[in-house]
Coordinates of C-alpha atoms in Angstrom, one line a residue:
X1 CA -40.8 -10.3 -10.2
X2 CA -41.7 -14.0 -8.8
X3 CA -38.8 -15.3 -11.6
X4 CA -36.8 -12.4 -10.1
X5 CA -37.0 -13.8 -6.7
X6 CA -36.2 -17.5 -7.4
X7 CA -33.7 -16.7 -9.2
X8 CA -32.0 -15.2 -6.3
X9 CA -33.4 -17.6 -3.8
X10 CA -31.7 -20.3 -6.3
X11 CA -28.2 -18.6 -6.2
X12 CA -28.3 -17.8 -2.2
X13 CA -29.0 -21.8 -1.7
X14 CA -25.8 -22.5 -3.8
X15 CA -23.9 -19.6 -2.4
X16 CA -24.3 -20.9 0.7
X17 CA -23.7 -24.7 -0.1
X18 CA -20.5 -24.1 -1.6
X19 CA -19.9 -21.9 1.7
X20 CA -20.4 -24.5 3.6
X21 CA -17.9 -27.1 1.2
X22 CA -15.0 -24.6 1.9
X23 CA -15.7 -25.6 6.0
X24 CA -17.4 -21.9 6.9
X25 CA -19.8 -21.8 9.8
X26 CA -22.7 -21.3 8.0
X27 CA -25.2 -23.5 9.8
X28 CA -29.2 -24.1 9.7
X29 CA -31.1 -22.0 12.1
X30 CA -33.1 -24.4 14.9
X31 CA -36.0 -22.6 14.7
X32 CA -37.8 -21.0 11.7
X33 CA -40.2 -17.9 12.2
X34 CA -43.0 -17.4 10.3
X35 CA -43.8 -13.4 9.6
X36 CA -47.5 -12.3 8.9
X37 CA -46.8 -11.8 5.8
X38 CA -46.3 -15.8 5.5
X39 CA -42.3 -15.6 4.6
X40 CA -40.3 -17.8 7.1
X41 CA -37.0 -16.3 8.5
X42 CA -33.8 -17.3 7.3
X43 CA -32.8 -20.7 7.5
X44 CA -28.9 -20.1 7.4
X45 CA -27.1 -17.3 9.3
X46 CA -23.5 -16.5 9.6
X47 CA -22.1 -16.1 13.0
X48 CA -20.5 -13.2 12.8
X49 CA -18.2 -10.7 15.3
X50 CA -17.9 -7.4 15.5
X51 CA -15.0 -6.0 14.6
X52 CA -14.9 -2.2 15.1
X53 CA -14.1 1.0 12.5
X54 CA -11.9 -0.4 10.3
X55 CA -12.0 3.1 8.0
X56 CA -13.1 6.3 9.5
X57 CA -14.3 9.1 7.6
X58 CA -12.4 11.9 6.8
X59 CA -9.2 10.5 6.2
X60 CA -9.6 10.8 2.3
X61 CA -7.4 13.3 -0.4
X62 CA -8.8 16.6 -1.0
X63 CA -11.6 16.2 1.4
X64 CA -13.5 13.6 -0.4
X65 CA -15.1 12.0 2.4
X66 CA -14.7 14.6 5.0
X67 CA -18.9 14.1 5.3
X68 CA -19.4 10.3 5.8
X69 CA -18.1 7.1 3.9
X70 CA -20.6 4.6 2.9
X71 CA -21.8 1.8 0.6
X72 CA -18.7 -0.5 0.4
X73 CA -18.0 -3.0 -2.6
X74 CA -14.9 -5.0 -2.1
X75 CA -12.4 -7.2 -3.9
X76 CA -9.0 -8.8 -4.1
X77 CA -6.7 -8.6 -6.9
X78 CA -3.4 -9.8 -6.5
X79 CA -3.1 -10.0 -3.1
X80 CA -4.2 -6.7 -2.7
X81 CA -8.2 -5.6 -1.6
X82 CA -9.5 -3.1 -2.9
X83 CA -12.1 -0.7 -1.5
X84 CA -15.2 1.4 -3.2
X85 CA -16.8 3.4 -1.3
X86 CA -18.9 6.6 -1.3
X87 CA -17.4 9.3 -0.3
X88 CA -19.0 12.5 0.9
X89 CA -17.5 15.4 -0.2
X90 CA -17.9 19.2 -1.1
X91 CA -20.0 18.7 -3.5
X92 CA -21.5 15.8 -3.3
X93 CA -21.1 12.2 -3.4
X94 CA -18.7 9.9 -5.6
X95 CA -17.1 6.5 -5.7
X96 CA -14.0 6.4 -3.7
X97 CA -11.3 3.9 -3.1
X98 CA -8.9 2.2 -0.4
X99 CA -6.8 -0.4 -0.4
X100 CA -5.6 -3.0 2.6
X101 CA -3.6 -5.9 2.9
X102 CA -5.7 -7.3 5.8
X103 CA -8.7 -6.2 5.2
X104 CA -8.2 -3.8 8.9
X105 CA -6.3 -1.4 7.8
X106 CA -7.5 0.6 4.7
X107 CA -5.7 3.6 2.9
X108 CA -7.7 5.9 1.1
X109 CA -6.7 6.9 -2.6
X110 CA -9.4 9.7 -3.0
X111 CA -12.4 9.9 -5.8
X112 CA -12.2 7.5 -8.6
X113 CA -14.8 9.1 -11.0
X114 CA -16.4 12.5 -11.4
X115 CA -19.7 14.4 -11.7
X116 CA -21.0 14.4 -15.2
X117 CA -21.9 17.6 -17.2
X118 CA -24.6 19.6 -15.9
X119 CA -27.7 18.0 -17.2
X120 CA -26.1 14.6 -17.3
X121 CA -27.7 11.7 -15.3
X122 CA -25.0 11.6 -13.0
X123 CA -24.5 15.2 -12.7
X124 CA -25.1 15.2 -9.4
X125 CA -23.6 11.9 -8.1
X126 CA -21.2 8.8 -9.4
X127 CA -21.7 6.5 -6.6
X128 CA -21.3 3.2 -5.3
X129 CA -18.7 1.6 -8.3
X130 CA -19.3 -2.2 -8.8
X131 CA -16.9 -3.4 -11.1
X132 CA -15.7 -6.8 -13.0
X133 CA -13.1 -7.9 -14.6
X134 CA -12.8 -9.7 -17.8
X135 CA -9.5 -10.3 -18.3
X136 CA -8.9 -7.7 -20.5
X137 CA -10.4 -4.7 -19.1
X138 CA -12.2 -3.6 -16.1
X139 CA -16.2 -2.8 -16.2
X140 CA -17.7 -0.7 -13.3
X141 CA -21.1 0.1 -13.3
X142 CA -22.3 3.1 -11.0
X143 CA -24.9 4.9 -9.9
X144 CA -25.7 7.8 -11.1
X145 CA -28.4 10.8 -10.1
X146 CA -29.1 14.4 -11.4
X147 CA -31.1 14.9 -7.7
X148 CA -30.0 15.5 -4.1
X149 CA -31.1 16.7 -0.7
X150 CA -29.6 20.6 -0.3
X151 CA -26.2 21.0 0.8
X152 CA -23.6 20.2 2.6
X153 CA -25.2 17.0 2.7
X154 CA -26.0 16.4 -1.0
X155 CA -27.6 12.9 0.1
X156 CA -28.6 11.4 -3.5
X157 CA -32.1 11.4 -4.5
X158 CA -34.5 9.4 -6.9
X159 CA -34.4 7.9 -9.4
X160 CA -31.0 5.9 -8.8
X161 CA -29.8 5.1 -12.5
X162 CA -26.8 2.2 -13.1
X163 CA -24.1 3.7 -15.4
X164 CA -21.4 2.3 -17.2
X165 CA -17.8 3.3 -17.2
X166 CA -14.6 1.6 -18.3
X167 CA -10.6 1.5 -17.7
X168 CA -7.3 -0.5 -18.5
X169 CA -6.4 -0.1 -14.4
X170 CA -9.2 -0.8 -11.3
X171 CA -6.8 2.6 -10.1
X172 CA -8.6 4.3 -13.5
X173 CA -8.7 6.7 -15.1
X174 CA -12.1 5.6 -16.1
X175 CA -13.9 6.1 -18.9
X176 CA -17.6 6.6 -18.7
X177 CA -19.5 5.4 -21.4
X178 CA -22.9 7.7 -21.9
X179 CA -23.4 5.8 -25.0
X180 CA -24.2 2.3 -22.8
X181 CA -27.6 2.2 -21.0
X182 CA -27.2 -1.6 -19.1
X183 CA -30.8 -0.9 -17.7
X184 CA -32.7 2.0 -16.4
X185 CA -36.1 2.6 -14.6
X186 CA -39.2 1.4 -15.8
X187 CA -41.9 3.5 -14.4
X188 CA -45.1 1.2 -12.9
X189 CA -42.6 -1.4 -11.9
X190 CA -41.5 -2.3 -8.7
X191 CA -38.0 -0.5 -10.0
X192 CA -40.1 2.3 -11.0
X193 CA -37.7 4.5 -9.0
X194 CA -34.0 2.7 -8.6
X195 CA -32.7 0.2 -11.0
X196 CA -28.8 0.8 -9.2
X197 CA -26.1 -1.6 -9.6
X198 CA -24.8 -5.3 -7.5
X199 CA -22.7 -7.8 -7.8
X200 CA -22.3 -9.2 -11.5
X201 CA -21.4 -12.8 -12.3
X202 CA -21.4 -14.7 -15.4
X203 CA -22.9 -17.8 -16.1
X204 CA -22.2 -19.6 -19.5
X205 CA -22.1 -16.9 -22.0
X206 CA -24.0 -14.3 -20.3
X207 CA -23.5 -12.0 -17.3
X208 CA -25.9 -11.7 -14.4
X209 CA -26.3 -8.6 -11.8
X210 CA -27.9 -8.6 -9.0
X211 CA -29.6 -4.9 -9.1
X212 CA -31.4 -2.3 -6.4
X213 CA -34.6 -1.4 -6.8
X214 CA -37.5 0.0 -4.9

């Protein structure tokens, strides 16, 4: 866990170094707090502005977010972002997607990916898509649950599993792939009960993700 955290103390630092290179206004907090725990505050901070709704729920095809929409993972791709996002519908949560041109005003393009079979890990929710693209193809990597609270709500429950699924298009049609575990839960561990998916770089030859746990 301590190699865990340096790791993403070490990538924040350079995050926000190259930040500041590309003239952001990122700048060092003038005054450090020390918790009781003995972890200091942040040293950098973005000074950020509100900016209002920008997508409101309920907008989405065949009621797929009439509920709520949540958990956002965004992107550009020639000249175009792109929007995941969960979307709450009838039956219960799944990745969803918009797309914007100014990052203000977003059009939803309904669900993106499916329930599983009954009994499947993500029977009862595909959720919160991450993707990357290698050139070739695009990877997204989801979460997936067999548990939720009762309905209409169908709020995803423990454990929170990271799935795979593939496509030619970020549009899909996706292709989950069962048959690809990238990591799971490991009980007694401090991602005993989540292990869901971030945002995934790659360093040299490997790939990194940053994941969820609790």
């Amino acid at each position: 866990m301590k190699k865990t955290i340096l790791f993403l103390f070490i990538l924040s630092v350079f995050y926000f170094s190259q930040q500041k290179e590309k003239g952001s206004i990122i700048v060092p907090s003038q005054s450090i707090t020390i918790y009781s725990d003995k972890k200091p505050s942040a040293k950098y901070r973005l000074n950020v502005r509100y900016e209002g709704i920008v997508y409101k729920h309920g907008s989405g095809p065949d009621s797929c977010d009439y509920l709520g929409a949540r958990d956002i993972w965004i992107w550009k791709y020639k000249n175009i972002y792109y929007m995941h996002y969960d979307g709450a519908g009838p039956k219960g949560w799944l990745t969803c997607i918009a797309v914007s041109k100014n990052l203000k005003e977003w059009e939803s393009k309904g669900k993106v990916i499916d329930f599983g079979k009954i009994g499947s890990s993500d029977c009862a929710s595909s959720s919160y898509g991450t993707v990357y693209y290698d050139g070739n193809k695009w990877h997204m990597f989801y979460l997936g649950t067999p548990n939720t609270s009762e309905a209409p709500n169908f709020v995803p429950a423990f454990p929170y599993l990271t799935m795979k699924a593939e496509s030619k298009s970020l549009l899909g049609p996706w292709k989950k792939r069962y048959d690809i575990i990238p990591f799971t839960i490991e009980p007694q561990t401090y991602y005993s009960s989540t292990a869901s998916p971030g945002f995934i770089l790659k360093q040299g030859s490997e790939y990194l993700m940053f994941f969820q746990q609790v």
